[in-house]
Amino acid sequence: MKQPQVVMIGLGYIGLPTAALIAQNKSYVHGVDTNPKIVDTINEGKIHIIEPDLDKAVAEAVSQGYLKASTTPVVANTYLIVVPTPFKGKNEPDISFVEAATKAIIPLLKEDDLYIIESTSPVGTTEKMMDLIYGARPELKTKLNIAYCPERVLPGNVMYELVNNDRVIGGIDEKSTKKAVSFYKEFIKGDLHETNARTAEMCKLVENSSRDVQIAFANELSLICDKAEIDVWELIKLANKHPRVNILQPGCGVGGHCIAVDPYFIVSDYPMESQIIGKAREINNYKSFWCAEKIQTAKLQFEINHGRKPSIALMGLAFKPNIDDLRESPAKYIVQKVLQNANNEDYYIVEPNIETHNVFKLTSYKEAVEKADIIAFLVAHKEFKQLNLSKDKVVLDFCGVIINNK
Ligand code: SAJ
């Protein structure tokens, strides 16, 4: 492989697709991951994550010699930091992976290089990393290009959205912004919007917080309507006929590793100011708890009505419809909670997008709905929309599978 133009640190859900895309555009990419297994898999032209079309892109990039993985970085012109930013303590963002990745490349940096953070980060992270870099390499002060550019791709549609979505690019100075824009222009068709690093950092957090707040509004409506004996799905459909109203769909809560997480980055730094954002998180978390309680109540009611214990189908484990990703899944939380309260009832746990699970024994969705007395829809998977349910079943439709299909 020739001297790489790009070093990509972090070969996960965003780093690997981005590395493959850059490599497909005939730039030499040196991918870095701390996990040697991931490095070996990629060097074999294979992938360790599930994402449509990624396997082909990686296989092609590796076989043509444009992408190579390693556990250590090498000298290049552009360095991209795409590592996780998890939490520590009580919902406080942990930027230690960004810091470690930055420290690893500091000795390699030279004049005019481009350093970009893509990891979701608290406001001020890019400036902090700039201080770290110039603290260690004072001779490079003002001579590097340092920028923040968040990703905004939807899992399941990453390869399309990576190319076609607009991007926000914020440098620590004008020169950095321009340099980063000319880098992304090579492989992105969406518009590239220029700003400063702090605004770009906040923009990412605000995009996901905005969606979280909107979903919380829908979830709050579902709680109100349950008490008021109003069909929330019909209500939302009708309200959305207004030209300036667009309410999202209630569900079992908000899952995934982005929307359910990023708002805390704002709340943790601006606790007094971020009242709605914090409350939305609470509402969306509470909604999952509420669903579990509803199942518990339905169980007890069935026993009173029929003088026997019910069998229960729990429909879906993924964090959203039609995917196999169970991370931070409200449906999984609900299933766990319901099983904690199990009292000799029969349970059928269903997830059509995965074959087996190391904790739950899975049942096919057809068998589950046939055998169960109570059917709780936790995820609106497409398979569930085809089902014909007999009238004697107790149906808890938390995500509008049945109603929205009428
Ligand atoms: N959900 C609802 N009701 C809705 C829409 C979604 O309850 O009306 C729930 C889903 O079931 C799921 C959660 O919200 O549990 C999140 O799903 P999602 O499809 O809204 O979003 P993610 O987490 O897959 O991806 C988001 C996207 N952000 C926005 O749409 C603002 C994506 O563009 C980001 O790149 C991604 O987060 C990320 O990586 O930050």
Coordinates of C-alpha atoms and ligand atoms in Angstrom, one line a residue:
M1 CA 0.0 0.0 0.0
K2 CA 1.2 3.5 -0.8
Q3 CA 1.7 6.2 1.9
P4 CA -1.9 6.7 3.2
Q5 CA -3.6 10.1 2.7
V6 CA -6.1 9.4 5.5
V7 CA -5.8 7.8 8.9
M8 CA -9.2 6.7 10.3
I9 CA -9.2 6.1 14.0
G10 CA -12.2 3.9 15.0
L11 CA -13.6 1.3 12.6
G12 CA -17.1 1.0 14.0
Y13 CA -20.5 1.8 12.7
I14 CA -19.5 5.1 11.2
G15 CA -15.7 4.9 10.9
L16 CA -15.6 1.7 8.8
P17 CA -18.3 2.9 6.3
T18 CA -16.6 6.3 6.0
A19 CA -13.1 4.6 5.5
A20 CA -14.6 2.4 2.8
L21 CA -16.2 5.3 1.1
I22 CA -13.0 7.4 1.0
A23 CA -11.1 4.3 -0.2
Q24 CA -13.6 3.7 -3.0
N25 CA -12.8 7.2 -4.1
K26 CA -9.2 6.0 -4.6
S27 CA -7.6 7.6 -1.6
Y28 CA -5.3 5.4 0.5
V29 CA -6.9 4.9 4.0
H30 CA -5.1 3.4 7.0
G31 CA -7.8 2.4 9.4
V32 CA -7.0 2.0 13.1
D33 CA -8.9 0.1 15.8
T34 CA -7.7 -1.0 19.2
N35 CA -9.4 -4.4 18.7
P36 CA -7.0 -6.8 16.8
K37 CA -9.9 -9.1 15.9
I38 CA -11.7 -6.2 14.0
V39 CA -8.4 -5.3 12.3
D40 CA -7.9 -8.9 11.1
T41 CA -11.5 -9.2 9.9
I42 CA -11.2 -6.0 7.8
N43 CA -7.8 -7.0 6.4
E44 CA -9.5 -10.2 5.1
G45 CA -11.9 -7.9 3.3
K46 CA -14.7 -8.8 5.7
I47 CA -16.8 -6.8 8.2
H48 CA -17.8 -7.1 11.8
I49 CA -21.0 -5.1 11.7
I50 CA -24.3 -5.5 9.9
E51 CA -25.0 -2.7 7.4
P52 CA -26.4 -3.1 3.9
D53 CA -23.8 -2.8 1.1
L54 CA -20.9 -2.2 3.5
D55 CA -19.5 -5.8 2.9
K56 CA -19.1 -5.1 -0.8
A57 CA -17.5 -1.7 -0.2
V58 CA -15.0 -3.0 2.3
A59 CA -14.1 -6.1 0.2
E60 CA -13.5 -3.9 -2.8
A61 CA -11.5 -1.3 -1.0
V62 CA -9.3 -3.9 0.7
S63 CA -8.7 -6.1 -2.4
Q64 CA -7.8 -3.0 -4.5
G65 CA -5.3 -2.0 -1.8
Y66 CA -6.9 1.3 -0.8
L67 CA -7.9 0.2 2.7
K68 CA -5.7 -1.4 5.3
A69 CA -6.4 -1.8 9.0
S70 CA -3.9 -1.8 11.9
T71 CA -3.9 -1.3 15.6
T72 CA -1.5 1.7 15.3
P73 CA -1.7 4.9 13.3
V74 CA 0.9 5.9 10.7
V75 CA 1.9 9.2 9.0
A76 CA -0.8 10.7 6.7
N77 CA -2.2 14.1 5.7
T78 CA -5.6 13.8 7.2
Y79 CA -6.6 12.2 10.5
L80 CA -10.2 11.4 11.3
I81 CA -11.3 10.6 14.9
V82 CA -14.4 8.4 14.8
V83 CA -14.4 6.7 18.2
P84 CA -17.2 6.3 20.8
T85 CA -17.9 8.9 23.4
P86 CA -19.7 6.9 26.2
F87 CA -20.8 8.0 29.6
K88 CA -19.1 7.9 33.0
G89 CA -20.8 8.3 36.3
K90 CA -24.3 9.8 36.1
N91 CA -24.8 10.6 32.4
E92 CA -21.6 12.6 32.0
P93 CA -19.9 12.3 28.6
D94 CA -16.6 10.5 28.6
I95 CA -14.2 11.9 25.9
S96 CA -11.2 9.7 27.0
F97 CA -11.3 7.7 23.7
V98 CA -11.1 10.9 21.7
E99 CA -8.3 12.0 23.9
A100 CA -6.4 8.7 23.6
A101 CA -6.9 8.7 19.8
T102 CA -5.6 12.3 19.6
K103 CA -2.6 11.5 21.8
A104 CA -1.7 8.5 19.5
I105 CA -1.4 10.7 16.4
I106 CA 0.2 13.8 18.0
P107 CA 3.8 12.6 17.3
L108 CA 2.9 12.0 13.6
L109 CA 1.4 15.5 12.9
K110 CA 3.2 17.9 10.5
E111 CA 2.5 21.4 9.1
D112 CA -0.7 21.8 7.1
D113 CA -2.2 18.4 8.2
L114 CA -5.9 18.1 8.7
Y115 CA -7.3 16.8 12.0
I116 CA -11.1 16.1 12.2
I117 CA -13.3 14.9 15.0
E118 CA -16.5 13.2 13.9
S119 CA -17.4 11.5 17.2
T120 CA -20.4 13.0 19.0
S121 CA -18.8 15.2 21.5
P122 CA -19.6 17.8 24.2
V123 CA -19.3 21.4 23.1
G124 CA -15.7 22.6 23.4
T125 CA -14.1 19.2 22.7
T126 CA -12.4 20.3 19.5
E127 CA -10.9 23.3 21.3
K128 CA -9.7 21.0 24.1
M129 CA -8.0 18.7 21.6
M130 CA -6.4 21.7 19.9
D131 CA -4.9 22.7 23.3
L132 CA -3.8 19.1 23.9
I133 CA -2.1 19.0 20.4
Y134 CA -0.4 22.4 20.6
G135 CA 0.6 21.8 24.2
A136 CA 2.6 18.8 23.1
R137 CA 3.7 20.3 19.7
P138 CA 4.0 24.1 20.2
E139 CA 6.1 24.5 17.0
L140 CA 2.9 23.5 15.0
K141 CA 0.7 26.2 16.7
T142 CA -1.7 27.7 14.0
K143 CA -0.1 25.5 11.4
L144 CA -2.5 22.6 11.6
N145 CA -6.1 22.5 10.4
I146 CA -8.5 21.4 13.1
A147 CA -12.2 20.8 12.6
Y148 CA -15.3 19.1 13.8
C149 CA -17.7 17.4 11.4
P150 CA -20.5 15.2 12.9
E151 CA -22.1 12.3 11.0
R152 CA -25.8 12.1 10.7
V153 CA -26.5 8.8 9.0
L154 CA -29.3 6.5 9.8
P155 CA -28.3 2.9 10.7
G156 CA -29.6 0.6 8.0
N157 CA -29.1 3.3 5.3
V158 CA -25.6 4.4 6.1
M159 CA -23.9 3.9 2.6
Y160 CA -26.5 6.0 0.9
E161 CA -26.8 8.7 3.6
L162 CA -23.0 9.1 4.0
V163 CA -22.7 10.3 0.4
N164 CA -26.0 12.2 0.1
N165 CA -26.7 13.9 3.4
D166 CA -25.7 17.5 3.9
R167 CA -22.8 18.0 6.4
V168 CA -22.0 20.7 8.9
I169 CA -18.3 21.5 9.1
G170 CA -16.8 23.7 11.8
G171 CA -13.1 24.5 12.0
I172 CA -11.3 26.2 14.9
D173 CA -10.5 28.9 12.3
E174 CA -11.5 29.8 8.8
K175 CA -8.5 28.1 7.2
S176 CA -9.4 24.8 9.0
T177 CA -13.0 25.0 7.9
K178 CA -12.0 25.5 4.3
K179 CA -9.5 22.7 4.3
A180 CA -12.0 20.3 5.9
V181 CA -14.7 21.3 3.3
S182 CA -12.3 20.6 0.4
F183 CA -11.5 17.1 2.0
Y184 CA -15.2 16.1 2.3
K185 CA -16.0 17.5 -1.2
E186 CA -14.1 14.6 -2.7
F187 CA -16.6 12.0 -1.6
I188 CA -19.8 13.7 -0.4
K189 CA -22.6 14.8 -2.7
G190 CA -24.7 16.6 -0.1
D191 CA -24.1 20.3 0.6
L192 CA -21.3 21.2 3.0
H193 CA -22.3 23.9 5.5
E194 CA -19.5 26.0 7.1
T195 CA -19.5 27.1 10.7
N196 CA -17.2 27.1 13.7
A197 CA -16.3 24.0 15.8
R198 CA -18.5 24.8 18.8
T199 CA -21.6 25.3 16.7
A200 CA -21.0 22.1 14.7
E201 CA -20.6 20.2 18.0
M202 CA -23.8 21.6 19.4
C203 CA -25.6 21.1 16.0
K204 CA -25.1 17.3 16.3
L205 CA -26.4 17.2 19.9
V206 CA -29.4 19.4 19.0
E207 CA -30.5 17.3 16.0
N208 CA -30.9 14.2 18.1
S209 CA -32.3 16.1 21.1
S210 CA -34.9 17.7 18.8
R211 CA -36.1 14.3 17.7
D212 CA -36.1 13.0 21.3
V213 CA -38.2 16.0 22.4
Q214 CA -40.7 15.4 19.5
I215 CA -41.0 11.7 20.3
A216 CA -41.5 12.6 24.0
F217 CA -44.4 14.8 23.0
A218 CA -46.0 11.8 21.2
N219 CA -45.3 9.5 24.1
E220 CA -46.8 12.0 26.6
L221 CA -49.9 12.2 24.4
S222 CA -50.2 8.4 24.5
L223 CA -50.2 8.5 28.3
I224 CA -52.8 11.3 28.4
C225 CA -55.0 9.5 25.8
D226 CA -54.8 6.2 27.7
K227 CA -56.4 8.0 30.7
A228 CA -58.8 10.0 28.6
E229 CA -59.9 6.9 26.7
I230 CA -59.0 8.4 23.3
D231 CA -57.2 6.5 20.5
V232 CA -53.9 8.3 20.3
W233 CA -53.1 7.0 16.8
E234 CA -56.4 8.4 15.5
L235 CA -55.8 11.7 17.4
I236 CA -52.3 12.1 15.9
K237 CA -53.5 11.3 12.4
L238 CA -56.2 14.0 12.7
A239 CA -54.0 16.6 14.4
N240 CA -51.4 16.1 11.6
K241 CA -54.0 17.1 9.0
H242 CA -53.2 20.7 10.2
P243 CA -50.7 22.2 7.8
R244 CA -48.3 23.2 10.5
V245 CA -48.5 20.2 12.8
N246 CA -46.4 17.1 12.5
I247 CA -46.5 14.9 15.6
L248 CA -44.3 11.8 15.6
Q249 CA -45.3 8.3 16.7
P250 CA -45.5 7.1 20.3
G251 CA -43.8 3.8 21.0
C252 CA -42.2 1.8 23.8
G253 CA -39.6 4.6 24.5
V254 CA -36.6 5.7 22.7
G255 CA -33.6 3.4 22.0
G256 CA -30.4 3.2 20.0
H257 CA -27.1 4.6 20.8
C258 CA -27.8 8.2 19.6
I259 CA -31.1 9.8 20.3
A260 CA -31.4 8.2 23.8
V261 CA -27.9 9.3 24.6
D262 CA -26.9 12.6 23.0
P263 CA -29.3 14.8 24.8
Y264 CA -27.5 14.0 28.1
F265 CA -24.4 15.7 26.6
I266 CA -26.4 19.0 26.7
V267 CA -28.1 18.3 30.0
S268 CA -24.9 17.4 31.7
D269 CA -23.2 20.7 30.7
Y270 CA -26.2 23.1 30.8
P271 CA -28.4 21.5 33.5
M272 CA -30.3 24.7 34.4
E273 CA -31.0 25.8 30.9
S274 CA -32.0 22.4 29.3
Q275 CA -35.3 21.9 31.0
I276 CA -37.3 20.5 28.1
I277 CA -34.4 18.4 26.8
G278 CA -34.0 16.8 30.2
K279 CA -37.7 16.3 30.7
A280 CA -38.0 14.6 27.3
R281 CA -35.4 12.0 28.3
E282 CA -37.4 11.3 31.5
I283 CA -40.7 10.9 29.6
N284 CA -39.2 8.6 27.0
N285 CA -37.6 6.5 29.7
Y286 CA -40.8 6.5 31.7
K287 CA -42.7 5.3 28.7
S288 CA -40.8 2.0 28.7
F289 CA -41.5 1.5 32.4
W290 CA -45.2 2.3 31.8
C291 CA -45.5 -0.3 29.1
A292 CA -44.0 -3.0 31.4
E293 CA -46.5 -2.0 34.0
K294 CA -49.4 -2.2 31.5
I295 CA -48.4 -5.8 30.7
Q296 CA -48.3 -6.7 34.4
T297 CA -51.8 -5.2 34.9
A298 CA -53.2 -7.1 31.8
K299 CA -51.8 -10.3 33.3
L300 CA -53.5 -9.8 36.6
Q301 CA -56.7 -8.8 35.0
F302 CA -56.7 -11.9 32.8
E303 CA -56.2 -14.1 35.8
I304 CA -59.2 -12.4 37.6
N305 CA -61.4 -12.7 34.4
H306 CA -60.5 -16.3 33.5
G307 CA -59.4 -18.0 36.7
R308 CA -56.1 -19.1 35.1
K309 CA -52.7 -17.7 34.2
P310 CA -52.4 -16.2 30.8
S311 CA -49.7 -17.0 28.2
I312 CA -48.0 -13.9 26.9
A313 CA -46.4 -13.0 23.6
L314 CA -43.8 -10.2 23.7
M315 CA -43.4 -9.0 20.1
G316 CA -40.0 -7.5 19.3
L317 CA -36.7 -6.9 20.9
A318 CA -34.9 -4.5 18.5
F319 CA -34.6 -0.8 19.2
K320 CA -36.6 0.1 16.2
P321 CA -38.6 -1.6 13.4
N322 CA -37.0 -3.9 10.8
I323 CA -33.5 -4.0 12.2
D324 CA -31.5 -6.6 14.3
D325 CA -29.9 -4.1 16.6
L326 CA -30.8 -4.6 20.3
R327 CA -28.5 -2.0 21.8
E328 CA -30.3 0.4 24.2
S329 CA -33.5 -1.2 23.2
P330 CA -36.7 -0.2 25.1
A331 CA -38.4 -3.4 24.0
K332 CA -35.5 -5.5 25.4
Y333 CA -35.8 -3.5 28.7
I334 CA -39.6 -4.2 28.8
V335 CA -39.1 -7.9 28.2
Q336 CA -36.5 -8.1 31.0
K337 CA -38.8 -6.2 33.4
V338 CA -41.8 -8.4 32.6
L339 CA -39.8 -11.6 33.0
Q340 CA -38.6 -10.3 36.4
N341 CA -42.2 -10.3 37.5
A342 CA -43.0 -13.7 35.9
N343 CA -45.0 -16.0 38.1
N344 CA -45.4 -19.3 36.2
E345 CA -47.0 -17.8 33.1
D346 CA -45.9 -19.0 29.7
Y347 CA -43.9 -16.4 27.7
Y348 CA -43.2 -16.3 24.0
I349 CA -40.5 -13.9 23.1
V350 CA -40.3 -12.9 19.4
E351 CA -37.7 -11.1 17.3
P352 CA -38.0 -12.0 13.6
N353 CA -34.7 -10.2 12.7
I354 CA -32.5 -12.5 14.8
E355 CA -32.1 -16.3 14.9
T356 CA -31.1 -16.8 18.4
H357 CA -30.4 -14.9 21.6
N358 CA -28.0 -15.8 24.4
V359 CA -30.6 -14.9 27.2
F360 CA -34.0 -15.2 25.6
K361 CA -35.5 -18.3 24.0
L362 CA -37.1 -17.0 20.8
T363 CA -40.4 -18.2 19.3
S364 CA -41.6 -17.5 15.7
Y365 CA -44.1 -14.7 15.6
K366 CA -46.8 -16.9 14.0
E367 CA -46.6 -19.5 16.7
A368 CA -46.5 -16.8 19.5
V369 CA -49.6 -15.0 18.4
E370 CA -51.4 -18.3 17.9
K371 CA -50.6 -19.6 21.4
A372 CA -50.7 -16.5 23.5
D373 CA -53.6 -15.0 25.4
I374 CA -52.0 -11.6 25.7
I375 CA -50.1 -10.1 22.8
A376 CA -47.9 -7.1 23.5
F377 CA -46.5 -5.4 20.4
L378 CA -43.2 -3.7 21.4
V379 CA -41.7 -3.0 18.0
A380 CA -43.6 -2.2 14.8
H381 CA -41.8 -4.8 12.6
K382 CA -43.2 -5.3 9.1
E383 CA -44.0 -9.0 9.8
F384 CA -46.4 -8.1 12.6
K385 CA -48.5 -5.9 10.3
Q386 CA -49.6 -8.9 8.3
L387 CA -51.0 -10.7 11.3
N388 CA -54.7 -11.6 11.6
L389 CA -55.5 -11.7 15.3
S390 CA -58.5 -13.6 16.7
K391 CA -61.0 -11.5 18.7
D392 CA -60.4 -13.4 22.0
K393 CA -56.8 -12.2 22.3
V394 CA -55.9 -9.3 24.6
V395 CA -53.8 -7.0 22.5
L396 CA -51.5 -4.3 23.9
D397 CA -50.4 -2.3 20.8
F398 CA -47.8 0.1 22.2
C399 CA -46.4 1.0 18.7
G400 CA -49.4 1.2 16.5
V401 CA -48.9 -2.1 14.6
I402 CA -52.5 -3.0 14.4
I403 CA -54.2 0.4 14.5
N404 CA -51.9 1.9 11.8
N405 CA -52.5 -1.0 9.6
K406 CA -56.3 -0.8 9.5
Ligands
SAJ1 N1 -39.0 6.5 17.5 C1 -40.3 6.6 18.1 N2 -41.2 7.4 17.4 C2 -40.9 7.9 16.2 C3 -39.6 7.8 15.6 C4 -38.7 7.1 16.3 O1 -40.6 6.1 19.2 O2 -41.8 8.6 15.6 C5 -38.0 5.7 18.3 C6 -37.5 4.5 17.5 O3 -38.3 3.4 17.7 C7 -36.1 4.3 18.2 C8 -35.7 5.7 18.5 O4 -36.8 6.5 18.4 O5 -36.2 3.5 19.4 C9 -34.6 6.2 17.5 O6 -34.8 5.8 16.2 P1 -34.6 6.8 14.9 O7 -34.9 6.0 13.7 O8 -35.4 8.0 15.1 O9 -33.1 7.2 15.0 P2 -31.7 6.5 15.1 O10 -31.3 6.4 16.5 O11 -31.6 5.2 14.4 O12 -30.7 7.5 14.3 C10 -30.6 8.9 14.7 C11 -30.9 9.8 13.5 N3 -31.1 11.1 14.0 C12 -32.2 11.9 13.7 O13 -33.1 11.4 13.0 C13 -32.2 13.3 14.2 C14 -29.7 9.7 12.6 O14 -29.8 10.7 11.5 C15 -28.4 10.0 13.4 O15 -27.2 10.0 12.5 C16 -28.2 8.9 14.4 O16 -29.3 9.1 15.3 C17 -26.9 9.2 15.1 O17 -25.9 8.4 14.8 O18 -26.7 10.1 15.9

